[in-house]
Amino acid sequence: MSLSTNYLGLVLKNPIVASSSPLSHTIDSIQRLEDAGAAAVVMYSLFEEQITFDSLYVDHYLRNNTNSFAESLSYFPEMDSYNVWADEYLNLIRRAKESVDIPIIGSLNGVSIGGWTNYAGLIEDAGADALELNIYYVPTSLEITGREVEDIYIDMLRQVKQAVTIPVTIKLSPFFSSVSNMAQRLVERGANGLVFFNRFYQPDFDLEALEVAPKLVLSNSHELRLPLRWVAILYGRILADLAITTGVHTSEDVLKGLMAGAKVTMMASELLQNGVRRIKEVLSEVEIWMDEHEYASVAQMIGSMSQQHCAEPAAFERANYMKVLDSYRPVN
Amino acid sequence: MWELKNQSRKPGVDRKQMPNRTVTIDGNEAAAYVAYRTNEVIAIYPITPSSAMGESSDEWASKNQKNIWGMTPIVRELQSEGGAAGTVHGSLQTGALTTTFTASQGLLLMIPNMFKIAGEQTSTVFHIAARSVATHALSIFGDHSDVMATRSTGWGMLFSNSIQEVMDFALIAQAATLESRVPFLHAFDGFRTSHEVMKIEELSDEQIRAMIDEQLVRAHRSRALTPDRPVMRGTAQNPDVFFQSRERANSFYTQTPEIVERTMKKFAETTGRQYQLFEYVGAPDAERVIVMMGSGCEAAEEAVAALTGVAFDESFGVPPSGGRLKAELRTKALAGEKVGLLKVRLYRPFSVDHFVASLPSSVKTIAVLDRTKEPGGAGEPLYQDVVTAISEAWHGRPARETHAQDACATMPRIIGGRYGLGSKEFTPAMVKGVLDEMLKDQPKNHFSVGIEDDVTFNSLSFDPNFTTESAGQVRALFWGLGADGTVSANKNSIKIIGEETPNYAQGYFVYDSKKSGAMTVSHLRFGSQPIKSTYLIQRPNFIAVHQFNFLERYQILDAAEEGATLLLNSPYEADEVWERLPRLVQETIIAKKIRVHSINAYAVAKENQLGNRTNTIMQTCFFAISGVLPRDEAIVKIKESIRKTYGKRGEPVVRQNFAAVDAALEHLHEIQIPAAASSTFELPPAVSAAAPEFVQQVTAEIIAGRGDSLPVSAFPVDGTYPVGTAQWEKRNIAQEVPVWETDLCIECGKCMLVCPHATIRAKVCKEEDLANAPAGFKTMPAKWRELPDHRYTIQVAVEDCTGCQLCVEVCPAKDKSNVSRKALNMKPQLPLRDSERVNWDYFLTLPEIPRNGNLTFRTIKDIQLLQPLFEFSGACSGCGETPYIKLMTQLFGDRTVIANATGCSSIYGGNLPTTPYTINREGRGPAWSNSLFEDNAEFGLGMRLSLDHQHNYAKHLVESFREVIGDTLADGLLNGDNSTQEGINAKRELVAELKRKLGTHASGVQPDLSDASDKLHAGSVRTARDLLSVADALVKKSVWIVGGDGWAYDIGYGGLDHVLASGQDVNVLVLDTEVYSNTGGQASKATPLGAVAKFAAGGKPTIKKDLGMTAMRYGNVYIAQIAMGANDNQTVKAFLEAEAHPGPSLIIAYSQCIAHGIDMAKGMTQQKLAVECGHWPLYRFDPRLADEGKNPFQLDSRDPKIPLQDYIYTEGRYRMLQRSDPEAARVLLKLAQESVTHRWKQYKQLAAQV
C-alpha cells in the first residue's frame, strides 16, 4: 500500500503535513513532528507586521527616555544583534533542513506590498523546499472594491514569484465573492498550489472589561466542510496542487480531504490539542481504512469524490444547502 | 616664546605608528577602553558619573571582546563599592591584573581596601570620574573632593584634563603602576570630562602592548598568593615592628615620580604625545602663575594663551580675518601679560623637585586653585602641597637649596582658592579674575571664584564679558527635551563631524533634575583646530530651540553672538512665527541681527509616522543652515549615520528616519525679520506672585536657570530647605491631560491612587462650600452613605500633570453606549490650561475631609479623599514608585519622618529646585532626609531611637509635672491611644493643652514661662522648657525607611537585615523596580532571572532574591509583598497593618519602571500580569496573627493563571534577550518558569499551615 503523494513537486511519504503553527518554533519540535510521521512541515509564519513591529519596538525601547537625565542616559545594554531581520526564522529553517529529512515549507504572512517580500528569497536561500504565502487583507475602507482587493493578492504573488524559484503556494481566505475565479487568477499568475483555508484571529469581546480581545479558537472537524467543498469544486479544473488545512483532526477528515481532491491534508489544531503522536495514530487509521476498503494507494483516492467525479455534482452547490436546511428538525 | 608642551608632537620624536584612528568618544569610554584592554578581572558597581565605564566593560565582555593578551576579561558586578574593592583586592592578591571604576561615596567605600592594596605594594589602577562627596546636599557633579579624601591611602594620583589625556593617562598609569608597585588613582573630572564627547586619537592595541612591560606583568603574577609557593600577607603587627614596617615602603614613593616621567617619555616615543609630571604653559618670564589640575586647566590655558598672546593664532585657530572679539584679544595679547599656568599631572607622589623645576624662575605670585573644599583646614590640599613644596625648596631642604635659588631669587607669594565645586562653571573669565587678583598688593587668600560670596566675602570678582571663544569656530546650543531626542541627535552630529571630516568636535550636555519632561541643553563646538574649552558655550553663533515654549521660559538669546542663526521648532506656520514670539525675544533678534529659521517638526514627524520624534528632522535642519558641511554632503552623511546607528534595529527604522531627513528640508523656512518688535506679551514670571518669599527669591531663580547668579547668602547654612515648593513650578509638560466626565464616574478613587504625581484629586464637600465655584467647575452627588447631601469633585492640576495616562487606563467606568469613552479621557492640555488653572486654585480652597469624621479611611475610595503630602515630583511619567509614597503620605504623612536611600526616590524626592513633600493646613507633613545609599536602614533606625528617647523623656517629664498639669491631662498624655488617627488627633489636643498650661502661646511656637503657674518654681522652669521642647514627641511618629531594590537587596542589605532584626518600630518601604533605575538600569539582586539589564547583558542567569522570605525567618517582622495594580485593597491593608505593627515592618512594592521597556501607561496592567503569572505573589506576614494562634502568612493572590511568558514577553527587558539570543531566552524562560512554580508551591504550603 502506498501512502505517498506529490505536493508542489515534492514527493511526500504520506498525505499528512504539519500545518503552520507554534509546533515549528523549535528544532526539537520539528524533529518530533518528523518522528511522529509528518510528511512535511510548514513553518510558522513570518509576519510582515511582526518584522516591522519588532524593528520599531526595539528602536522604541532603546531610545525611550534616553539622554534625558544625567544619571541614566540609557536603560539597556546595546546588543550585537536584535534579530529584527528575521534572522531567527531563517536560521531555524537552515537548522531544520540540517536536522530532518522531510521537506520544510516556509511561510510568509503579509498584508501589503512592500520590501518584506524580499524575505521570500531569503527563505529560499535558507533552504526551504517551497513557500506558502499567507495573505489576508482586511479592506476596512468603504471605497475599496473587491476587484482591487484581488489585485493586491495578485501583485503580492507576482512580487514573490519574481524573488524565488521554489514552488509557491497561496493560503487563501474563503472570503472572496468568487473563490473559483480568484483561484484561477492566482494559478494563472504562477501559484503552484492553493491551500484551503486560512484561519485568523478574529475579534472577540470581553464583556467584563468591555474590550475587544482577539482570540484564536482551534478548529474542529466540522470546519472541514468549507475547504472540502472548494477543493472538490476546483479539483481537476485548475493547474495547481490543492491542500486542505482547516478541520483535519481524524483519519476520516484526511480521507475526505484526499477524496475531495487535496494532494495533502494539513494538521495543526489536533496536534496542539492532543499531541504530535496523533499523526502516527491518524496515519495508522488511514492505512487500516484503506486496507479494509482495498485501496492500494493514496493516489487512487485523490479527487475521487470531487465535483467532477461525484455522482451528484450539484451536491456541492446550492441544493446541498437546501437539503441541509430541510433535514433539520426543530426541537418540539 | 609660547611653550605649549601639552599634546605637542615634538620634532625629535619619531612616531612608530601610522597616524592613529580618530574616534569621537567621551571620557568614560576613553578610560574604559584602556582599562579593559590592560586588565584581566574587572569588578564593577554603578555610581554616577562613572557607571558607564563598568557598563562598557560589561558589554564588551558579553560580546567576547579581548584584552591585549587575547582574553576576555572577567567582569563582575558587586553589591557595593566596598564589595568591588574587596574583590579587586582579592583578585590582585592572587595575581590577576585587576581594576575598577568609581566616584564620590563609592571611592570612599573603597578606602579601607585602598590602604591595604597600597600597603601591600600592589599594582593596579582605579579610574575615577571625580565627583563631589555629599555634604549639606548630594551632588552628582564633578569636583575633587572624593579623590582628595583618599590622599592618605598611599596611592599614586594622576589627573587627566581632557578626553585625549584620559585615554593616554589610563595607559601611562597602568604602565607606571606595574613598574612602581604603587597603585594609582587615575582621576578625571566627573561630567565635564567623563561625559564630554570629543574627537581624539585612539590608542592602538599595538601601542598599548608596547607600553605594558610583559616582564612586569609576570612579576606581578609571581607575587600572587598560591599554594604552590605559599606565603602569608596581611599579618597583624605589634608596637615593636609596625612602624618600621610601614616606613619600609618609602623607597617606592621616592622612585615613582621618575618612573612616571620615564613612562611618559616612552609614551611619547610610542604615540608622539609628550606629557610631563608638571606641565607649564605660558610666558617663560611669567610673574603670575596659576597651579591647578583637572579639566579646569584647559579653560585656564585658553585664558593664559589669550592674555600672553603668544602663539594665540596657532593654538586656538582664530583666522586672520577674525571679528571684533578676536581683535580685542589680539590687542590684549600684544600687551604680553607675564602669566602662566602650571598643570599638575602627578599629584601623588608629589615631587617637590619636579614641581619647582617646572616653575618659571620669574614667578612672583602663585595662585593655587583647588576643586575641593576642606572646611577648617589651613588651606585646600593642593594649596597646602604647593606651600609645603615651595617652603621646603627655599628653606627646609638644604640639598635642593641651590636649585630653588636658581629657580627664583625670592620666595614667591602663594595664595589659594576654590573653584568649580559640584561642576560649577569655570571659565577663562574666572581665570583672568584670579590673575588680576594676583596683581594686587594684598591679594585675597583662601578665596573662591565663580560665585558671589556676600557672607564671608571670599569670592573674587571677574569680568564675565572676557571671553576667549574664537570667531573661527561653530558654537551651537540646542535647547530640547529629553523625550524629543535632541541630545541623541547632537551626539550623532558630533560623530558625523568628528569622524567623517577633518574638523574637531566637542559636545557637552546639560540635563535638568527632572526625570519627566526633562530639559536638555547641548553645547557643541566644531572647528579646524583642537578644542580646549572645558566650559559651557558663552557666545553661541547657532541656537536651536526644539521646544517653542522655552522662549517664554528662559532668556535663551541673551548670550547669542551678533549675526547668530536661530533654528526654531515651531507649532506655527512660518508666517505666524514672528507674532508668537515674546517682545523681549523679538527685540533681541532685531538688535543682534539674528537670522531665524523655522520648521514645524512635530507636524513633519507626524506625517512620517515618527510620533513625537523630531530629532532627525531638527538634526537635518541644523546641517542645512549651519554651514558646518555642504548641505548635500551633510544629507549623505546623516543617512550613512542613520544606517550605521539604526541598522541593527531593522530596515523599518532606517526607512522612517530617511523619510524624516527628506521631509525636513521641504518644511524649513527662513523668517523675515521686521525692523521693529510688535509683540504685546512679555516673558511670564517663573513662579506665581503668591509663592512664599524663599520661593520667589531663591527657588524661582533656580527654576529660571539663573541659579548660578544667586549669592552665598541666599542659601540655608545647613542644607535645610522648605517643603511644599514643587507646587510653584508649573511645568506644563503634558500635551494631553485627563478630563473628568461626571455622568460616568463611580467615585472609586482608583485614578487618584495610581497617579504618580498627585495631579488628579478628589474632595467631598457640602453644597454651601461650592457657592463661589468658577463656571465650569464640575461636581456630582457624593456616593457616600456617611456623607449625605455632599457633592463630589475630581480636579486635575493640568499644569503639573505629566500626561502619563495611568489614571485613564485604570478607570473602570465606561460609557455603555460608547465603550471608548470613560469617566476620564485624555484631551489636549493647551485649550484647557487657563480654565483648569482657575478650577485647580479654587479646588485647593475647598475644605479637606476631616480625619475624625464619619469615614474610617480603610478603603481606596475614602483614602483618596485625603490630601497627598507628596505632589508634583520630578519622577518619570508613569512612575511605579511614587503612588506608593503618595499613599503613605495620605495615610500617615502628618506624623512621618522619612529616611530615604539615595536613588530615584531621593532624586525625585529631594533634588532642587523644588521639593515634592508638602504640608497640610495644620502645617504638618513628612519630614524627609537622605543620608547615603548604603546606610539608609541604619539612618532610619537612628531616627526611631531618637524619637523614642524623646517620647520617653517627655513622658518622664509629664509625670514629674502631674501636680502642675493635673491628673486628667497627665493620664491622657501618658496613656492615651496612639494607635488610631482619632487617638492621635486627641493626643495632639492634649499636647496643645499641655503647652498652654506650661505657659506657651496658643501657637505653641515659643514658650513664654513668665506667666506660668505659681507652682512652677524657679528650678522647674528649666524642666518645663525641656518638656516643651519634647512635648510633640508624645504624639506617635512613624519612621518610614524608603529606598529601591539596589539599596535593600544589595548595598544596604546588611544594614536592613540588622534593623529588621532590631525589633524596633520602623517601617521599611522597598520600591522594587528590579533594577538600579536611577543610574540607568543595572542589574541588582532583585533583577529576575532572564531579564536583560546592564551588567546582565546576556540575561540575568540567577533568580531574584526572595527578600520577604528571608526577613520572615525573624518571626517578628511584618512583611507584605504588594502590587497596587493587581490588588489595591491589599496594598492599603499592608500599609495600615505595617504602620500599626509595633515592631519592624517591611513592604516590598512592585514598581514598574521605564527600565522595564514597557508602555508606562500600562503600568498597572503589568503589575496585574506579574501577579497573575506567579512572578509576584501577593502576601502578608503579620506576626500578631501568630500571637493569636493563627497562621501569620496569608497569600493574597490566587494560583497562577497565565504562564510566565505571557507576562515577561510583554516587557522589553525580557524581549530584548528573546530577540538578541533566542536560545538563551528559551533556556532562561524555562528555568524562570520552574522557579516561579516552585516558589508558588512553597508559598502555598506556608499559607496552608495551621
CSV table of C-alpha atoms in Angstrom, one decimal, chain B residues 491-646:
chain,number,residue,atom,x,y,z
B,491,LYS,CA,25.7,63.1,19.8
B,492,ASN,CA,25.1,61.8,16.3
B,493,SER,CA,26.1,65.1,14.7
B,494,ILE,CA,29.3,65.2,16.6
B,495,LYS,CA,30.2,61.7,15.4
B,496,ILE,CA,29.5,62.7,11.9
B,497,ILE,CA,31.6,65.8,12.0
B,498,GLY,CA,34.3,64.3,14.2
B,499,GLU,CA,34.7,61.0,12.3
B,500,GLU,CA,33.7,62.0,8.8
B,501,THR,CA,35.5,65.3,8.4
B,502,PRO,CA,38.9,66.6,9.4
B,503,ASN,CA,37.2,69.0,11.8
B,504,TYR,CA,37.5,68.8,15.6
B,505,ALA,CA,34.3,68.4,17.5
B,506,GLN,CA,33.3,68.7,21.1
B,507,GLY,CA,29.9,68.0,22.8
B,508,TYR,CA,28.8,68.6,26.3
B,509,PHE,CA,25.2,68.1,27.5
B,510,VAL,CA,23.4,69.7,30.4
B,511,TYR,CA,20.3,68.0,31.9
B,512,ASP,CA,17.9,69.3,34.4
B,513,SER,CA,17.0,67.4,37.6
B,514,LYS,CA,13.6,66.1,36.4
B,515,LYS,CA,13.0,62.7,35.1
B,516,SER,CA,9.9,63.6,33.2
B,517,GLY,CA,9.7,66.4,30.8
B,518,ALA,CA,13.4,67.0,31.4
B,519,MET,CA,15.0,69.9,29.6
B,520,THR,CA,18.4,69.4,27.9
B,521,VAL,CA,20.9,71.9,26.6
B,522,SER,CA,23.5,70.6,24.2
B,523,HIS,CA,26.7,72.6,23.8
B,524,LEU,CA,28.5,71.7,20.5
B,525,ARG,CA,31.7,73.2,19.2
B,526,PHE,CA,33.2,72.4,15.8
B,527,GLY,CA,36.3,73.8,14.2
B,528,SER,CA,39.5,73.2,12.3
B,529,GLN,CA,41.7,73.4,15.4
B,530,PRO,CA,41.8,71.4,18.6
B,531,ILE,CA,39.2,72.5,21.2
B,532,LYS,CA,40.2,73.1,24.7
B,533,SER,CA,37.1,74.9,26.0
B,534,THR,CA,36.1,72.9,29.1
B,535,TYR,CA,33.2,75.2,29.8
B,536,LEU,CA,29.7,75.9,28.5
B,537,ILE,CA,29.3,77.9,25.3
B,538,GLN,CA,29.2,81.5,26.2
B,539,ARG,CA,28.6,83.1,22.8
B,540,PRO,CA,26.8,80.8,20.6
B,541,ASN,CA,26.6,81.6,16.9
B,542,PHE,CA,24.0,79.0,16.3
B,543,ILE,CA,21.0,78.4,18.6
B,544,ALA,CA,18.3,75.7,18.1
B,545,VAL,CA,15.2,75.8,20.2
B,546,HIS,CA,13.4,72.5,19.8
B,547,GLN,CA,10.6,73.4,22.2
B,548,PHE,CA,8.9,76.7,21.2
B,549,ASN,CA,7.6,77.4,24.7
B,550,PHE,CA,11.2,77.6,26.0
B,551,LEU,CA,11.4,81.0,24.5
B,552,GLU,CA,8.8,82.1,27.1
B,553,ARG,CA,10.5,80.4,30.0
B,554,TYR,CA,14.2,81.1,29.5
B,555,GLN,CA,16.2,84.0,28.2
B,556,ILE,CA,17.8,81.9,25.5
B,557,LEU,CA,19.0,84.6,23.2
B,558,ASP,CA,20.9,86.6,25.8
B,559,ALA,CA,24.2,85.0,25.0
B,560,ALA,CA,23.7,84.9,21.2
B,561,GLU,CA,26.5,86.4,19.2
B,562,GLU,CA,25.7,89.1,16.8
B,563,GLY,CA,24.6,87.6,13.5
B,564,ALA,CA,23.9,84.3,15.0
B,565,THR,CA,21.4,81.8,13.5
B,566,LEU,CA,18.3,80.7,15.3
B,567,LEU,CA,16.5,77.5,14.4
B,568,LEU,CA,13.0,77.1,15.8
B,569,ASN,CA,10.8,74.1,16.1
B,570,SER,CA,7.5,76.0,15.9
B,571,PRO,CA,4.0,74.7,16.1
B,572,TYR,CA,3.0,77.6,13.9
B,573,GLU,CA,3.2,78.3,10.2
B,574,ALA,CA,6.2,80.3,9.1
B,575,ASP,CA,4.2,83.5,8.5
B,576,GLU,CA,2.8,83.2,12.0
B,577,VAL,CA,6.0,82.6,14.0
B,578,TRP,CA,7.1,86.2,14.4
B,579,GLU,CA,4.0,87.3,16.1
B,580,ARG,CA,4.1,84.3,18.5
B,581,LEU,CA,7.5,85.4,20.0
B,582,PRO,CA,7.6,87.4,23.3
B,583,ARG,CA,8.5,91.0,22.9
B,584,LEU,CA,11.9,90.6,24.5
B,585,VAL,CA,12.8,87.8,22.1
B,586,GLN,CA,11.8,89.9,19.1
B,587,GLU,CA,13.8,92.9,20.3
B,588,THR,CA,16.9,90.7,20.9
B,589,ILE,CA,16.6,89.1,17.4
B,590,ILE,CA,16.4,92.6,15.8
B,591,ALA,CA,19.2,94.1,18.0
B,592,LYS,CA,21.6,91.2,17.4
B,593,LYS,CA,20.6,90.7,13.7
B,594,ILE,CA,19.8,87.1,14.3
B,595,ARG,CA,18.7,85.1,11.3
B,596,VAL,CA,15.7,83.0,12.2
B,597,HIS,CA,14.6,79.7,10.5
B,598,SER,CA,11.6,77.8,11.4
B,599,ILE,CA,10.1,74.3,10.9
B,600,ASN,CA,7.1,72.6,12.4
B,601,ALA,CA,9.0,69.5,13.2
B,602,TYR,CA,6.1,67.9,15.1
B,603,ALA,CA,3.9,68.1,12.1
B,604,VAL,CA,6.6,66.7,9.9
B,605,ALA,CA,7.2,63.9,12.4
B,606,LYS,CA,3.6,63.1,12.5
B,607,GLU,CA,3.3,63.0,8.7
B,608,ASN,CA,6.2,60.5,8.7
B,609,GLN,CA,4.8,58.2,11.4
B,610,LEU,CA,7.6,59.3,13.8
B,611,GLY,CA,5.3,60.3,16.6
B,612,ASN,CA,6.9,63.0,18.7
B,613,ARG,CA,10.4,62.2,17.5
B,614,THR,CA,11.8,65.3,16.0
B,615,ASN,CA,15.5,64.5,16.4
B,616,THR,CA,16.4,63.5,12.9
B,617,ILE,CA,14.3,66.4,11.5
B,618,MET,CA,16.0,69.0,13.6
B,619,GLN,CA,19.4,67.5,13.0
B,620,THR,CA,18.9,67.8,9.3
B,621,CYS,CA,17.8,71.4,9.6
B,622,PHE,CA,20.9,72.1,11.7
B,623,PHE,CA,23.2,70.8,8.9
B,624,ALA,CA,21.2,72.5,6.3
B,625,ILE,CA,21.6,76.0,7.7
B,626,SER,CA,24.7,75.9,10.0
B,627,GLY,CA,27.1,75.5,7.1
B,628,VAL,CA,29.2,73.1,9.0
B,629,LEU,CA,29.2,70.9,6.0
B,630,PRO,CA,27.9,71.5,2.4
B,631,ARG,CA,24.2,70.7,2.5
B,632,ASP,CA,24.2,67.7,0.1
B,633,GLU,CA,27.3,66.2,1.7
B,634,ALA,CA,25.6,66.6,5.1
B,635,ILE,CA,22.5,64.8,4.0
B,636,VAL,CA,24.5,61.9,2.7
B,637,LYS,CA,26.5,61.7,5.9
B,638,ILE,CA,23.3,61.9,8.0
B,639,LYS,CA,21.8,59.0,6.1
B,640,GLU,CA,25.0,57.0,6.4
B,641,SER,CA,25.0,57.7,10.1
B,642,ILE,CA,21.3,56.6,10.4
B,643,ARG,CA,22.1,53.3,8.7
B,644,LYS,CA,25.1,52.8,11.0
B,645,THR,CA,23.2,53.8,14.1
B,646,TYR,CA,19.8,52.2,13.4
